[in-house]
Structure formats: structure tokens, C-alpha cells
């Protein structure tokens, strides 16, 4: 079976099945409230890489259900329930020969661009969340980086005809 990150179209149905299972088990406890995931939450979940596959998704949903007092779980609550398991870039051994030449500025810009895009995607383009994910001091810093790295956020189109 392909990895969950390769089956993003299956994630909404899978989330509904897992939430149903979690609610079924939770219903046995007297103070448990059944939960649902809002549309932004489903979108947030669909934008994650899920390296741990379905077990990681289940664990995240379970944590969100346990930690939330509301019956509707938001993208923010899911973000709080998501555990980060990224390997450090510092763990990679780099070797060079005397004749190698690299453009270190271009290399670091590409890395920054990839992480900014990933944070924006994971946060559904919410700059405040992306700023926190990247460890930046404020959203203006993120905006400045986006300008420097030529990253634009797709603005939703609004239909002016009513």
C-alpha cells in the first residue's frame, strides 16, 4: 500500500473513519464529547507529510480529541497535537574536495525558500502560524523573507457577482 503522503485524496475519508473510531471508544467514558474536524482542519491535515503514515495520523487525531473541550476540532488544535519529527540538517556529513565550488548564499536561500513554502502550505497560508513554525520573531520578518525569496501566496478569488 502506498504511503499516506502519496494518497492525499484518501485523507478526508480516512480522517472521518478514524474520528468515528476515536469517538466510539471515547463514548465509553462518561465525560467524553464526540468530536468532528472542521473543513480547515481537514485541509491542514491533508497538507502534512505524515512520515509515520496512518498511525501518526491516528495519534494526532486522538491527541486533538483528548485535548479539545469543543466538539469541533480546528486546524490550530490539530497543529498543537502534531508532533514534529524532522531530522536535523546538522546530522548530514558534508565533504568537499579542494576543487569544489558552491554558492553558499544560493544554497541557503533555496533551503529557506523550501522551508518557508512548506510552513505556509502546512499552515494553510496563515502567516502567524508559519512564523511560529519557522521560529521567526514576527510575521513581518516572514513577509520580508517572502519578498526576498520571491514567494507569493495565492489569494483566493472572490466572485463579485451576487
mmCIF file of C-alpha atoms in Angstrom:
data_model
loop_
_atom_site.group_PDB
_atom_site.id
_atom_site.type_symbol
_atom_site.label_atom_id
_atom_site.label_comp_id
_atom_site.label_asym_id
_atom_site.label_seq_id
_atom_site.Cartn_x
_atom_site.Cartn_y
_atom_site.Cartn_z
ATOM 1 C CA UNK A 1 0.000 0.000 0.000
ATOM 2 C CA UNK A 2 1.452 3.431 -0.916
ATOM 3 C CA UNK A 3 2.438 5.859 1.824
ATOM 4 C CA UNK A 4 -0.255 8.210 3.097
ATOM 5 C CA UNK A 5 1.617 11.246 1.724
ATOM 6 C CA UNK A 6 1.119 9.726 -1.754
ATOM 7 C CA UNK A 7 -2.636 9.259 -1.208
ATOM 8 C CA UNK A 8 -3.712 12.750 -0.144
ATOM 9 C CA UNK A 9 -7.096 12.293 -1.827
ATOM 10 C CA UNK A 10 -7.862 9.496 0.693
ATOM 11 C CA UNK A 11 -7.110 11.601 3.763
ATOM 12 C CA UNK A 12 -10.569 13.222 4.311
ATOM 13 C CA UNK A 13 -12.350 9.848 4.276
ATOM 14 C CA UNK A 14 -9.646 8.302 6.423
ATOM 15 C CA UNK A 15 -9.926 11.152 8.947
ATOM 16 C CA UNK A 16 -13.701 10.600 9.148
ATOM 17 C CA UNK A 17 -13.209 6.874 9.773
ATOM 18 C CA UNK A 18 -10.535 7.447 12.419
ATOM 19 C CA UNK A 19 -12.582 10.145 14.184
ATOM 20 C CA UNK A 20 -15.552 7.773 14.196
ATOM 21 C CA UNK A 21 -13.398 5.072 15.843
ATOM 22 C CA UNK A 22 -11.979 7.532 18.368
ATOM 23 C CA UNK A 23 -15.490 8.788 19.209
ATOM 24 C CA UNK A 24 -16.752 5.203 19.579
ATOM 25 C CA UNK A 25 -14.023 4.378 22.099
ATOM 26 C CA UNK A 26 -14.375 7.766 23.816
ATOM 27 C CA UNK A 27 -18.147 7.301 24.238
ATOM 28 C CA UNK A 28 -17.405 4.675 26.896
ATOM 29 C CA UNK A 29 -16.082 7.435 29.151
ATOM 30 C CA UNK A 30 -18.748 9.482 30.949
ATOM 31 C CA UNK A 31 -17.373 12.986 30.264
ATOM 32 C CA UNK A 32 -16.272 12.497 26.668
ATOM 33 C CA UNK A 33 -17.870 14.669 23.953
ATOM 34 C CA UNK A 34 -17.900 13.332 20.399
ATOM 35 C CA UNK A 35 -15.722 15.381 18.049
ATOM 36 C CA UNK A 36 -15.667 16.405 14.412
ATOM 37 C CA UNK A 37 -12.958 18.100 12.350
ATOM 38 C CA UNK A 38 -13.725 21.430 10.647
ATOM 39 C CA UNK A 39 -13.025 21.905 6.917
ATOM 40 C CA UNK A 40 -9.884 23.984 7.612
ATOM 41 C CA UNK A 41 -8.748 21.155 9.876
ATOM 42 C CA UNK A 42 -9.189 18.593 7.090
ATOM 43 C CA UNK A 43 -7.260 20.916 4.756
ATOM 44 C CA UNK A 44 -4.494 21.282 7.372
ATOM 45 C CA UNK A 45 -4.263 17.514 7.825
ATOM 46 C CA UNK A 46 -4.160 16.953 4.063
ATOM 47 C CA UNK A 47 -1.178 19.315 3.754
ATOM 48 C CA UNK A 48 1.005 17.348 6.178
ATOM 49 C CA UNK A 49 3.697 14.872 5.074
ATOM 50 C CA UNK A 50 2.714 12.059 7.512
ATOM 51 C CA UNK A 51 6.065 10.250 7.581
ATOM 52 C CA UNK A 52 4.650 7.920 10.246
ATOM 53 C CA UNK A 53 1.730 7.119 7.972
ATOM 54 C CA UNK A 54 -1.702 6.213 9.410
ATOM 55 C CA UNK A 55 -0.523 5.559 12.969
ATOM 56 C CA UNK A 56 0.878 9.072 13.183
ATOM 57 C CA UNK A 57 -2.376 10.498 11.784
ATOM 58 C CA UNK A 58 -4.419 8.466 14.279
ATOM 59 C CA UNK A 59 -2.196 9.604 17.170
ATOM 60 C CA UNK A 60 -2.526 13.257 16.137
ATOM 61 C CA UNK A 61 -6.317 12.995 15.850
ATOM 62 C CA UNK A 62 -6.514 11.160 19.181
ATOM 63 C CA UNK A 63 -4.424 13.849 20.937
ATOM 64 C CA UNK A 64 -6.558 16.603 19.411
ATOM 65 C CA UNK A 65 -9.752 14.861 20.572
ATOM 66 C CA UNK A 66 -8.409 14.388 24.093
ATOM 67 C CA UNK A 67 -7.065 17.932 24.412
ATOM 68 C CA UNK A 68 -10.062 19.757 22.933
ATOM 69 C CA UNK A 69 -13.032 20.817 25.047
ATOM 70 C CA UNK A 70 -15.019 21.709 21.931
ATOM 71 C CA UNK A 71 -16.994 19.328 19.726
ATOM 72 C CA UNK A 72 -15.402 20.869 16.581
ATOM 73 C CA UNK A 73 -11.627 20.487 16.287
ATOM 74 C CA UNK A 74 -9.881 23.349 14.489
ATOM 75 C CA UNK A 75 -6.706 23.475 12.408
ATOM 76 C CA UNK A 76 -4.965 25.242 15.323
ATOM 77 C CA UNK A 77 -5.824 22.393 17.694
ATOM 78 C CA UNK A 78 -4.564 19.872 15.148
ATOM 79 C CA UNK A 79 -1.330 21.847 14.748
ATOM 80 C CA UNK A 80 -0.861 21.732 18.533
ATOM 81 C CA UNK A 81 -1.477 17.962 18.528
ATOM 82 C CA UNK A 82 1.001 17.310 15.708
ATOM 83 C CA UNK A 83 4.415 16.105 16.867
ATOM 84 C CA UNK A 84 7.422 17.259 14.884
ATOM 85 C CA UNK A 85 9.840 14.536 13.878
ATOM 86 C CA UNK A 86 12.097 16.294 11.382
ATOM 87 C CA UNK A 87 15.679 15.119 11.244
ATOM 88 C CA UNK A 88 18.192 17.853 11.787
ATOM 89 C CA UNK A 89 20.083 19.107 8.762
ATOM 90 C CA UNK A 90 23.122 19.304 11.046
ATOM 91 C CA UNK A 91 23.255 15.495 11.154
ATOM 92 C CA UNK A 92 24.296 15.338 7.475
ATOM 93 C CA UNK A 93 28.036 14.911 6.874
ATOM 94 C CA UNK A 94 29.280 17.182 4.105
ATOM 95 C CA UNK A 95 32.586 16.657 2.386
ATOM 96 C CA UNK A 96 34.274 18.720 -0.289
ATOM 97 C CA UNK A 97 37.432 18.412 -2.312
ATOM 98 C CA UNK A 98 39.805 21.331 -2.808
ATOM 99 C CA UNK A 99 38.461 21.952 -6.345
ATOM 100 C CA UNK A 100 34.750 22.060 -5.402
ATOM 101 C CA UNK A 101 32.974 25.375 -5.547
ATOM 102 C CA UNK A 102 29.467 26.135 -4.312
ATOM 103 C CA UNK A 103 27.375 29.260 -3.966
ATOM 104 C CA UNK A 104 26.591 29.089 -0.240
ATOM 105 C CA UNK A 105 24.204 32.057 -0.413
ATOM 106 C CA UNK A 106 22.158 30.442 -3.185
ATOM 107 C CA UNK A 107 22.172 27.153 -1.312
ATOM 108 C CA UNK A 108 20.912 28.688 1.928
ATOM 109 C CA UNK A 109 18.316 30.762 0.032
ATOM 110 C CA UNK A 110 16.960 27.568 -1.560
ATOM 111 C CA UNK A 111 16.731 25.871 1.821
ATOM 112 C CA UNK A 112 14.982 28.896 3.339
ATOM 113 C CA UNK A 113 12.590 29.078 0.386
ATOM 114 C CA UNK A 114 11.695 25.396 0.696
ATOM 115 C CA UNK A 115 11.023 25.691 4.434
ATOM 116 C CA UNK A 116 9.003 28.920 4.087
ATOM 117 C CA UNK A 117 6.863 27.323 1.362
ATOM 118 C CA UNK A 118 6.396 24.177 3.459
ATOM 119 C CA UNK A 119 5.390 26.195 6.547
ATOM 120 C CA UNK A 120 2.934 28.286 4.534
ATOM 121 C CA UNK A 121 1.432 25.172 2.981
ATOM 122 C CA UNK A 122 1.161 23.349 6.315
ATOM 123 C CA UNK A 123 -0.473 26.395 7.939
ATOM 124 C CA UNK A 124 -2.873 26.999 5.027
ATOM 125 C CA UNK A 125 -1.065 30.314 4.368
ATOM 126 C CA UNK A 126 -1.632 31.638 7.896
ATOM 127 C CA UNK A 127 1.470 33.781 8.362
ATOM 128 C CA UNK A 128 1.232 33.847 12.161
ATOM 129 C CA UNK A 129 1.375 30.047 12.325
ATOM 130 C CA UNK A 130 4.082 29.808 9.649
ATOM 131 C CA UNK A 131 6.155 32.375 11.581
ATOM 132 C CA UNK A 132 5.915 30.255 14.732
ATOM 133 C CA UNK A 133 6.732 27.067 12.836
ATOM 134 C CA UNK A 134 9.880 28.667 11.405
ATOM 135 C CA UNK A 135 10.979 30.170 14.721
ATOM 136 C CA UNK A 136 10.929 33.726 13.349
ATOM 137 C CA UNK A 137 10.404 36.687 15.691
ATOM 138 C CA UNK A 138 7.333 38.129 13.947
ATOM 139 C CA UNK A 139 5.225 37.919 10.797
ATOM 140 C CA UNK A 140 6.955 40.987 9.317
ATOM 141 C CA UNK A 141 10.194 39.013 9.246
ATOM 142 C CA UNK A 142 8.376 36.259 7.349
ATOM 143 C CA UNK A 143 6.939 38.844 4.933
ATOM 144 C CA UNK A 144 10.433 40.248 4.327
ATOM 145 C CA UNK A 145 11.818 36.769 3.679
ATOM 146 C CA UNK A 146 8.962 36.058 1.269
ATOM 147 C CA UNK A 147 9.772 39.243 -0.683
ATOM 148 C CA UNK A 148 13.495 38.441 -0.755
ATOM 149 C CA UNK A 149 12.883 34.829 -1.814
ATOM 150 C CA UNK A 150 10.120 35.846 -4.271
ATOM 151 C CA UNK A 151 7.424 33.732 -2.618
ATOM 152 C CA UNK A 152 3.833 34.774 -3.223
ATOM 153 C CA UNK A 153 0.718 33.486 -1.524
ATOM 154 C CA UNK A 154 -2.153 32.663 -3.828
ATOM 155 C CA UNK A 155 -5.013 34.940 -2.895
ATOM 156 C CA UNK A 156 -8.482 33.375 -3.021
ATOM 157 C CA UNK A 157 -10.611 34.711 -5.840
ATOM 158 C CA UNK A 158 -13.868 36.277 -4.804
ATOM 159 C CA UNK A 159 -16.876 36.299 -7.036
ATOM 160 C CA UNK A 160 -18.179 39.868 -7.240
ATOM 161 C CA UNK A 161 -21.476 38.709 -8.717
ATOM 162 C CA UNK A 162 -24.071 38.019 -6.066
#
